[in-house]
mmCIF file of C-alpha atoms (C1' of nucleotides) in Angstrom:
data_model
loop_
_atom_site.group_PDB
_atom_site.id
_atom_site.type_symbol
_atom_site.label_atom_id
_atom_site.label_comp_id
_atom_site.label_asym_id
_atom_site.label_seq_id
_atom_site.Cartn_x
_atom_site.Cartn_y
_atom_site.Cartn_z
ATOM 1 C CA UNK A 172 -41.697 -22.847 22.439
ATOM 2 C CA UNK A 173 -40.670 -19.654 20.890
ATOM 3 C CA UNK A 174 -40.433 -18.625 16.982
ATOM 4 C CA UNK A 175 -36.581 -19.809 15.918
ATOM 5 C CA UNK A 176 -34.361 -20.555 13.187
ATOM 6 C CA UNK A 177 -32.788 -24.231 13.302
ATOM 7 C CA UNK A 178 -28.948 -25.017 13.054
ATOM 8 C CA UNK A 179 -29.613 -27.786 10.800
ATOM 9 C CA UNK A 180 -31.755 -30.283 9.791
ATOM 10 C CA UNK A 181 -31.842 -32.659 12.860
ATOM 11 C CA UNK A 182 -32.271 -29.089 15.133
ATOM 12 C CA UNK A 183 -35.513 -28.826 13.346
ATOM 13 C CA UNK A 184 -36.299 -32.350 13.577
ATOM 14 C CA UNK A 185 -35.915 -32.419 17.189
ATOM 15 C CA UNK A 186 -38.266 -29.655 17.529
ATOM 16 C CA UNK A 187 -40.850 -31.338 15.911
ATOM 17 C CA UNK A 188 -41.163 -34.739 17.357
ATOM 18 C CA UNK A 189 -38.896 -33.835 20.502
ATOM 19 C CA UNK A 190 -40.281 -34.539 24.069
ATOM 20 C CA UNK A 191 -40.395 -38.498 25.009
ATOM 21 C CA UNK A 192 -44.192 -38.650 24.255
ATOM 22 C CA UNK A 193 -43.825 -37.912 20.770
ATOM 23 C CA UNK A 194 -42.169 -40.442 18.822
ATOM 24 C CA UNK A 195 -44.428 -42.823 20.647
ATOM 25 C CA UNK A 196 -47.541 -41.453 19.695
ATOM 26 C CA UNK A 197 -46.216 -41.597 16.354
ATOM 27 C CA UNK A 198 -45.068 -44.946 16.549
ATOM 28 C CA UNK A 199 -48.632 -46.014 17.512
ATOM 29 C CA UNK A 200 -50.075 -44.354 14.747
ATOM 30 C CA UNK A 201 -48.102 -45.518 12.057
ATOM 31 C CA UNK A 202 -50.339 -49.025 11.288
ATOM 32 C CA UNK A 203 -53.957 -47.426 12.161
ATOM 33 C CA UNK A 204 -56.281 -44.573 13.560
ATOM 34 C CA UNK A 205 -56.577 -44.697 17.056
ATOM 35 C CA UNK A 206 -59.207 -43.016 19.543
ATOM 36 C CA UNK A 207 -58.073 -41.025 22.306
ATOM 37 C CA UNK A 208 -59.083 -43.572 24.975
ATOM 38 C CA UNK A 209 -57.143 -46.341 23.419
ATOM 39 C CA UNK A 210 -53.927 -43.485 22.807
ATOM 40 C CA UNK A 211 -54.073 -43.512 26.070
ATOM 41 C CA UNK A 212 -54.115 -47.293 26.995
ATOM 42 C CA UNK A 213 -51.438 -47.683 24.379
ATOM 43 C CA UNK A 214 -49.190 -45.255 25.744
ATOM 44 C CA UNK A 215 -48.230 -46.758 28.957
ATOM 45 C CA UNK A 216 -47.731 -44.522 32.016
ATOM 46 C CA UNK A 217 -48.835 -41.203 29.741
ATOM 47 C CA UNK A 218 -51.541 -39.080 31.920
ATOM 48 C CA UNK A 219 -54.471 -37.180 29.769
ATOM 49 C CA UNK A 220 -53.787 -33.996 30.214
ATOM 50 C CA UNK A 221 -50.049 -34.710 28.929
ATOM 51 C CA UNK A 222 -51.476 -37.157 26.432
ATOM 52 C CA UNK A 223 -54.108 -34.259 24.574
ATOM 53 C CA UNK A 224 -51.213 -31.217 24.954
ATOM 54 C CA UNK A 225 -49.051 -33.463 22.727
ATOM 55 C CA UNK A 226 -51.846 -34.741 20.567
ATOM 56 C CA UNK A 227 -52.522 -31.198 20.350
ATOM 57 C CA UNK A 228 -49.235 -29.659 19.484
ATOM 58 C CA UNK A 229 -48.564 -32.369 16.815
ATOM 59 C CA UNK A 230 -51.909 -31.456 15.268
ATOM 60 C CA UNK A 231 -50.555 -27.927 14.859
ATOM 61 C CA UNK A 232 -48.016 -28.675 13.761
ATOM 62 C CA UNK A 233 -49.304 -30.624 10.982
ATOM 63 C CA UNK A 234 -48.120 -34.538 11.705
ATOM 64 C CA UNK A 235 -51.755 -35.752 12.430
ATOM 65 C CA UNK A 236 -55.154 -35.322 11.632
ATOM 66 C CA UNK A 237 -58.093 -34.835 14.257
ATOM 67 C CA UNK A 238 -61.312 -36.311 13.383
ATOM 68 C CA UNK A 239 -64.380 -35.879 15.439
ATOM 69 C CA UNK A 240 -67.176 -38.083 14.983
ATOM 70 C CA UNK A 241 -70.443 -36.475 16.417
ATOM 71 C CA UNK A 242 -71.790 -39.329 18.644
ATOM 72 C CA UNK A 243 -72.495 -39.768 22.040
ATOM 73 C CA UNK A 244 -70.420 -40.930 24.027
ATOM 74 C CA UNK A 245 -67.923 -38.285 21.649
ATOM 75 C CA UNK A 246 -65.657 -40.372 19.317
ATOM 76 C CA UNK A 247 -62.512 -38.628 18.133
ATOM 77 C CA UNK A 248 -59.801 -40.560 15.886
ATOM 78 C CA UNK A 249 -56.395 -39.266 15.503
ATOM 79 C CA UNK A 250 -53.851 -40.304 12.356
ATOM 80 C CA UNK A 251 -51.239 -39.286 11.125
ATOM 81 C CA UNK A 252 -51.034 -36.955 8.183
ATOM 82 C CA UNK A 253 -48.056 -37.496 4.859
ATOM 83 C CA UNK A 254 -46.496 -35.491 6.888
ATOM 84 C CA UNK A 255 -46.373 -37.141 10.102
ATOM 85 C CA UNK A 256 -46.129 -40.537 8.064
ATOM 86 C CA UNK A 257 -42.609 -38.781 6.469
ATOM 87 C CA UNK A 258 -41.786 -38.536 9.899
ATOM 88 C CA UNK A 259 -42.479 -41.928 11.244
ATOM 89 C CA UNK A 260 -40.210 -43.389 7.910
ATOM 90 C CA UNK A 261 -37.131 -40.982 9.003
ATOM 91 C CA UNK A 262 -37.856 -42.375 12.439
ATOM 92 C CA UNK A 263 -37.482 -45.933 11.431
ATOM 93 C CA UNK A 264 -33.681 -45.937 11.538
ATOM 94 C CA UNK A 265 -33.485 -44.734 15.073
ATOM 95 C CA UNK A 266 -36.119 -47.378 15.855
ATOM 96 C CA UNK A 267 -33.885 -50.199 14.926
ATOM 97 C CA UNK A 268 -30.835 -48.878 16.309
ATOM 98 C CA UNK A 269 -32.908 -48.864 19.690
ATOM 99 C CA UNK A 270 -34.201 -52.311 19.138
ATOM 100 C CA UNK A 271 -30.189 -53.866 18.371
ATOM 101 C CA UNK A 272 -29.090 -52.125 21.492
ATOM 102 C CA UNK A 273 -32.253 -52.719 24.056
ATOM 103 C CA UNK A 274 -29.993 -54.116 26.784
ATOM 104 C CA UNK A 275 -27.033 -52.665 26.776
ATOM 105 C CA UNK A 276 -29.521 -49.280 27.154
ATOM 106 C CA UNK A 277 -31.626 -50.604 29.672
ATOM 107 C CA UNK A 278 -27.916 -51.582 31.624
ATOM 108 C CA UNK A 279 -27.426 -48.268 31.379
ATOM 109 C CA UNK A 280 -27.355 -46.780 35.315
ATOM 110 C CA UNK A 281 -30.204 -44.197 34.612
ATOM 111 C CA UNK A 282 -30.569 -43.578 38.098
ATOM 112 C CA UNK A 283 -27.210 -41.848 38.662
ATOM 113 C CA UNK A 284 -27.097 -39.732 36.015
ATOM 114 C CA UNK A 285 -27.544 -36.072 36.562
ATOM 115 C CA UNK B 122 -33.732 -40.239 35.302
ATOM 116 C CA UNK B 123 -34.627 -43.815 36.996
ATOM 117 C CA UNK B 124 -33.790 -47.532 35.845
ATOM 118 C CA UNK B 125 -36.440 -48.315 33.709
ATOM 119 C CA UNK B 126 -37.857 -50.696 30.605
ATOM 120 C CA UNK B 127 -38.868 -49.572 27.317
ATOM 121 C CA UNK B 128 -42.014 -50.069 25.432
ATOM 122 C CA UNK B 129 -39.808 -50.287 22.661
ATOM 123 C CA UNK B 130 -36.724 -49.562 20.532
ATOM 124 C CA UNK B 131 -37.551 -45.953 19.333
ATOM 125 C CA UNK B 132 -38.290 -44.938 23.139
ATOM 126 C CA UNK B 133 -35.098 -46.648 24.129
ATOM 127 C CA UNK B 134 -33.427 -44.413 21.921
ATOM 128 C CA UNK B 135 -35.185 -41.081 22.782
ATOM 129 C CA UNK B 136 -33.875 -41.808 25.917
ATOM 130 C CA UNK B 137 -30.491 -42.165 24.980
ATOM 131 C CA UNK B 138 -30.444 -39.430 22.684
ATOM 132 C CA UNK B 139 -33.610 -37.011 24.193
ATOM 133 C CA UNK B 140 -33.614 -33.371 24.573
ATOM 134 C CA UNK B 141 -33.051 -30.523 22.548
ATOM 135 C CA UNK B 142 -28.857 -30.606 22.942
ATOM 136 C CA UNK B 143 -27.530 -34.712 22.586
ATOM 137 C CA UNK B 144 -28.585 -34.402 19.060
ATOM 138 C CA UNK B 145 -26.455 -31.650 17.782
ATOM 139 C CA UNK B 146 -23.307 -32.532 20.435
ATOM 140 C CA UNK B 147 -23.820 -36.269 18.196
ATOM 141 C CA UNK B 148 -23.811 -34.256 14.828
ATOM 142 C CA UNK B 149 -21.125 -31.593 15.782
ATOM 143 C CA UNK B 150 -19.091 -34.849 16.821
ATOM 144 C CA UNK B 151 -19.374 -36.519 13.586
ATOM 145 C CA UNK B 152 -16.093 -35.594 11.693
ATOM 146 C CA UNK B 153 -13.567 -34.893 14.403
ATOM 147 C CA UNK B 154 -12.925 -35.018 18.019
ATOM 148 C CA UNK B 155 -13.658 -31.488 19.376
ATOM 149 C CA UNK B 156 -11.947 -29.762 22.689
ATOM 150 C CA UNK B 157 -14.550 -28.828 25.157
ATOM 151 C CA UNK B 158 -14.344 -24.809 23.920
ATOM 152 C CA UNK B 159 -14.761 -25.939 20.242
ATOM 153 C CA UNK B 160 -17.887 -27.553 21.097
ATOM 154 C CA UNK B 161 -19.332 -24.294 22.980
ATOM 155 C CA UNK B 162 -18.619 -22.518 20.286
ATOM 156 C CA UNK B 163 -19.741 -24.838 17.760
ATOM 157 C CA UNK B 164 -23.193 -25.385 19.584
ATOM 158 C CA UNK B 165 -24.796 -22.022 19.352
ATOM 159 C CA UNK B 166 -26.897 -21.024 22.137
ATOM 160 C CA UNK B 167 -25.771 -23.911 24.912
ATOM 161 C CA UNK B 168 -24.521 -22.902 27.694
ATOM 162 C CA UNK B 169 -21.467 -23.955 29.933
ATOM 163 C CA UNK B 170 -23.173 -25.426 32.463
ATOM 164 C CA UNK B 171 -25.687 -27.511 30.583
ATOM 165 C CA UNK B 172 -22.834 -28.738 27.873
ATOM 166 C CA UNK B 173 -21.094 -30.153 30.516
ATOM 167 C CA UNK B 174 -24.036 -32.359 32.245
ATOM 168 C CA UNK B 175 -25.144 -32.903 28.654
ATOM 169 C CA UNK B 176 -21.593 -34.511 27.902
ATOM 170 C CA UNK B 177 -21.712 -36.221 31.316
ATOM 171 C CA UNK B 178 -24.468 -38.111 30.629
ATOM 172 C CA UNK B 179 -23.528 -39.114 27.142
ATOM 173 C CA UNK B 180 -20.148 -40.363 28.225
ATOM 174 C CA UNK B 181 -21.742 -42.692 31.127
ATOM 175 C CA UNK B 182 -24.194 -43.957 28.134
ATOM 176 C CA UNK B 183 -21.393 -44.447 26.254
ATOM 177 C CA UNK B 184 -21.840 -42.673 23.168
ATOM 178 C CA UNK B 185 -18.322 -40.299 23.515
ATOM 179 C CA UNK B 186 -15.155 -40.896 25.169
ATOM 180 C CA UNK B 187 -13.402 -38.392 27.230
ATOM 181 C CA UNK B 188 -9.688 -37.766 26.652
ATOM 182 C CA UNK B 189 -7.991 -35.441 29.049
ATOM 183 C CA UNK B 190 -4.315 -34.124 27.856
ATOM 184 C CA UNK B 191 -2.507 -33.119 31.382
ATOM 185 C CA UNK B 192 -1.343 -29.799 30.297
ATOM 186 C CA UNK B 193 -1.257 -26.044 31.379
ATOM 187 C CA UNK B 194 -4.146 -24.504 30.307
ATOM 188 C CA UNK B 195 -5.874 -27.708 30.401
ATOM 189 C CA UNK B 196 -7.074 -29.446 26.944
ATOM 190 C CA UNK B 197 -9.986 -32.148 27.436
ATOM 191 C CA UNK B 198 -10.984 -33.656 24.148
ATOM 192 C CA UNK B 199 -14.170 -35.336 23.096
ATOM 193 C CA UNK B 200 -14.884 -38.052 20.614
ATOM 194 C CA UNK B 201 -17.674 -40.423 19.151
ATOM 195 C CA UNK B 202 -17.422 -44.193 20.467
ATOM 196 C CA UNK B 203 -18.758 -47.045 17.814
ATOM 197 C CA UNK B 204 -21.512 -46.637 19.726
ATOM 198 C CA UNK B 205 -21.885 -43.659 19.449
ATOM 199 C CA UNK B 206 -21.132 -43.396 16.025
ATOM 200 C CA UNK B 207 -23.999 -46.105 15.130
ATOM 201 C CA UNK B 208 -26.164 -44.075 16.606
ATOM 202 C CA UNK B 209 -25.317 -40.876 14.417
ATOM 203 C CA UNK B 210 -25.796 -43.163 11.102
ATOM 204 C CA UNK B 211 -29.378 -44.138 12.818
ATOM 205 C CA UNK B 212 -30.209 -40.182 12.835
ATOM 206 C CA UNK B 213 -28.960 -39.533 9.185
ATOM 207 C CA UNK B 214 -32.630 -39.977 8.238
ATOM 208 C CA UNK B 215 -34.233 -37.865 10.477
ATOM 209 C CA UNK B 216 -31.669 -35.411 9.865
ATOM 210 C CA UNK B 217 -32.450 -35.686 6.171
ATOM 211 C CA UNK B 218 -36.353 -35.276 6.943
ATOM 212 C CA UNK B 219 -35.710 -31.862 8.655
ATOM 213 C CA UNK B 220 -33.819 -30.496 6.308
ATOM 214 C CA UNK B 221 -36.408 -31.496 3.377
ATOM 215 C CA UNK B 222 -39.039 -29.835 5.436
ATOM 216 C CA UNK B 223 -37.182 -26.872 6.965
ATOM 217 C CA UNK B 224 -39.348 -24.135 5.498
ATOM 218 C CA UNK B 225 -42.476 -26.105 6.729
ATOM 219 C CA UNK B 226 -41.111 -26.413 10.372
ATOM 220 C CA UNK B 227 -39.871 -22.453 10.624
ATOM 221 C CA UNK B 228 -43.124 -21.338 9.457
ATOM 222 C CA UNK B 229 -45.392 -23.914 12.446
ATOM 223 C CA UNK B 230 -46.044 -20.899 14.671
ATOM 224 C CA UNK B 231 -43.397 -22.060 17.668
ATOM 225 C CA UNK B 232 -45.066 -19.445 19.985
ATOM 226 C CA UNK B 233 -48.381 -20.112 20.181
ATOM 227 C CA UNK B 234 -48.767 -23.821 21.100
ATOM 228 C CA UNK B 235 -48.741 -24.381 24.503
ATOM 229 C "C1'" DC C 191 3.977 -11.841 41.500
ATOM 230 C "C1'" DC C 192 0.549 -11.037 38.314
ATOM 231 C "C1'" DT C 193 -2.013 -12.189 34.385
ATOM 232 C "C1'" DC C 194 -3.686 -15.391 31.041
ATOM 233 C "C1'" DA C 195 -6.231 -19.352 29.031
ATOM 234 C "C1'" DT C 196 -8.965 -23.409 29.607
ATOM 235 C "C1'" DA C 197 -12.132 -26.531 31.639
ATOM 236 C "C1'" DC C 198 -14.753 -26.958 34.729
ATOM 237 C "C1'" DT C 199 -17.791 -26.267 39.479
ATOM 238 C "C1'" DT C 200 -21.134 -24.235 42.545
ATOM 239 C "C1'" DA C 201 -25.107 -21.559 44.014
ATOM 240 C "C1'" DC C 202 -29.145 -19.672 42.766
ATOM 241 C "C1'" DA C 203 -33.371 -18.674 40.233
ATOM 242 C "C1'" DG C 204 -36.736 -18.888 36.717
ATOM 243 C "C1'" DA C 205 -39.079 -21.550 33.097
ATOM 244 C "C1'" DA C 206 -40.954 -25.555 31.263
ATOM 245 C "C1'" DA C 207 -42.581 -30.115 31.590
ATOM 246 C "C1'" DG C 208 -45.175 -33.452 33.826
ATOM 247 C "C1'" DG C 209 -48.529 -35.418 37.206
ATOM 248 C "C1'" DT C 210 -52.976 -35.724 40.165
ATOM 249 C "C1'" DC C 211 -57.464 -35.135 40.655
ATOM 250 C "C1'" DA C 212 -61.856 -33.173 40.266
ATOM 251 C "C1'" DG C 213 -65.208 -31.490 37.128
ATOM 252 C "C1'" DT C 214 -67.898 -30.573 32.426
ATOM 253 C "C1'" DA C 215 -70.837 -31.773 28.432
ATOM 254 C "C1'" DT C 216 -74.163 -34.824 26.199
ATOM 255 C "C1'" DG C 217 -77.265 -38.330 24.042
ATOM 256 C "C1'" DT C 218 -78.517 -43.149 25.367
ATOM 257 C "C1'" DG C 219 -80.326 -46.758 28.147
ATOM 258 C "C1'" DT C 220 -82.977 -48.032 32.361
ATOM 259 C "C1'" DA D 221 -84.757 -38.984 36.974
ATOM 260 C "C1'" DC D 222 -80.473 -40.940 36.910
ATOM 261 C "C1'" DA D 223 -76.254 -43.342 35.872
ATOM 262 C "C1'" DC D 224 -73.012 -44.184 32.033
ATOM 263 C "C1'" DA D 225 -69.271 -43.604 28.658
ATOM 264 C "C1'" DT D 226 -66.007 -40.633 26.363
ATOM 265 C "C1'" DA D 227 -63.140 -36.787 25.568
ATOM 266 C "C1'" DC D 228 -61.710 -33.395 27.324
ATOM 267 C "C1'" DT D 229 -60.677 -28.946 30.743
ATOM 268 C "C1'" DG D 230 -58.887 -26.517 34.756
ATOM 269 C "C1'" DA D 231 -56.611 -25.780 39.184
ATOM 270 C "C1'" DC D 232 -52.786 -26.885 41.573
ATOM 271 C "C1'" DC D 233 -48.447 -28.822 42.669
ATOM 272 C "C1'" DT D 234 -43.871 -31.199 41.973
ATOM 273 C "C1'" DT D 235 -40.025 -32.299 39.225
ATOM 274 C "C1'" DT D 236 -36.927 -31.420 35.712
ATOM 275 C "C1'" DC D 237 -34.588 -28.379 32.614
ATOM 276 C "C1'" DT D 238 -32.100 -24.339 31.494
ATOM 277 C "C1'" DG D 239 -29.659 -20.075 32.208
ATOM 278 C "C1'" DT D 240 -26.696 -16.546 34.788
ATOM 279 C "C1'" DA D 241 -23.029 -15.348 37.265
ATOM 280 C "C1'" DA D 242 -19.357 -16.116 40.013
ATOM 281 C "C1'" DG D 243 -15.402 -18.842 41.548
ATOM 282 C "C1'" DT D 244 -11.476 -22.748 41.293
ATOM 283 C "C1'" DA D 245 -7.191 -24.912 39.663
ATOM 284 C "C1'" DT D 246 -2.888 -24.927 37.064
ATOM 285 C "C1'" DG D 247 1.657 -23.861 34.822
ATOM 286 C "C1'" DA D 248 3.539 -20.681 31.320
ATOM 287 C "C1'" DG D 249 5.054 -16.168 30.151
ATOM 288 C "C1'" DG D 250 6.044 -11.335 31.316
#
DNA sequence: CCTCATACTTACAGAAAGGTCAGTATGTGT
DNA sequence: ACACATACTGACCTTTCTGTAAGTATGAGG
């Protein structure tokens, strides 16, 4: 990811919450905290090391808040910021258009696309 | 891209929709039917070779139809389906959301993160 | 014939994303 | 002394994405 200028509004939007980790991680979020372990469980088929580069860009860039709790085993919770709620409201839409059209987008022949 | 399921609605449609290009092609798409060229043009920074498989793929989803005129040099015009169009009222919001934040999202420092 | 415009198509290479797996650090419990 | 749980971290590799550059096909116009 480089320093840029956006086209528009859903250019910069993209940026933000683009990747197909994101918006799930953000969907998880939206009702509570979570810790990292049970991120992960509630992500199906994400692996760590993907699962703490995203957690970690999306803390830079300011959608949710790290909290380490100094225990041992470690405890860390991870929730989302106004910022990252915003996000997760202006997601909603594209939630619902997913959920109305489920089947005819899992009919969809994936496997011979590109 | 393999036949899959979806954990839910919002990844359903990050995989319709996903990557950094679908989005804009969707909002460039909005008003008018645009000849292959116009897009190019209109989509600063794509190139040939990736508009094309990105416009592939979103006419086997179904989102734009492809309407070839048989003439001399050749004139292939695309256009939004209902389907497609549905989805494009499902990303007004998030559209909305980058443009309210715009200055927040140019100033995230893009070239450090990962 | 030669050039032009348009919409691709192909071959190739480099960059980015994603995955696997092993290892680290540290108080607590046994 | 030792295993345990959790949250990472790093090395390494594979897959996917993206870009560059060149070439193809066609009929019109000069």
């Amino acid at each position: 990811m480089k320093k840029r200028t956006f086209t528009c509004g859903l250019d910069a939007a993209i940026a933000v919450m683009g990747g197909k980790w994101k918006g799930l991680i953000l969907f998880e979020l939206q009702t509570e905290a979570l810790r990292f372990g049970e991120l992960r469980r509630a992500v199906p088929g994400i692996s760590e090391r993907v699962l703490i580069q995203q957690l970690r860009e999306m803390e830079a860039t300011g959608l949710l808040h790290r909290e380490v709790y100094r225990q041992v085993p470690p405890k860390v919770e991870y929730s989302l910021t106004e910022f990252g709620r915003s996000l997760n409201t202006a997601l909603g839409p594209l939630g619902e258009w997913g959920e109305e059209h489920l089947e005819r987008i899992e009919d969809i022949p994936w496997e011979q696309l590109p």
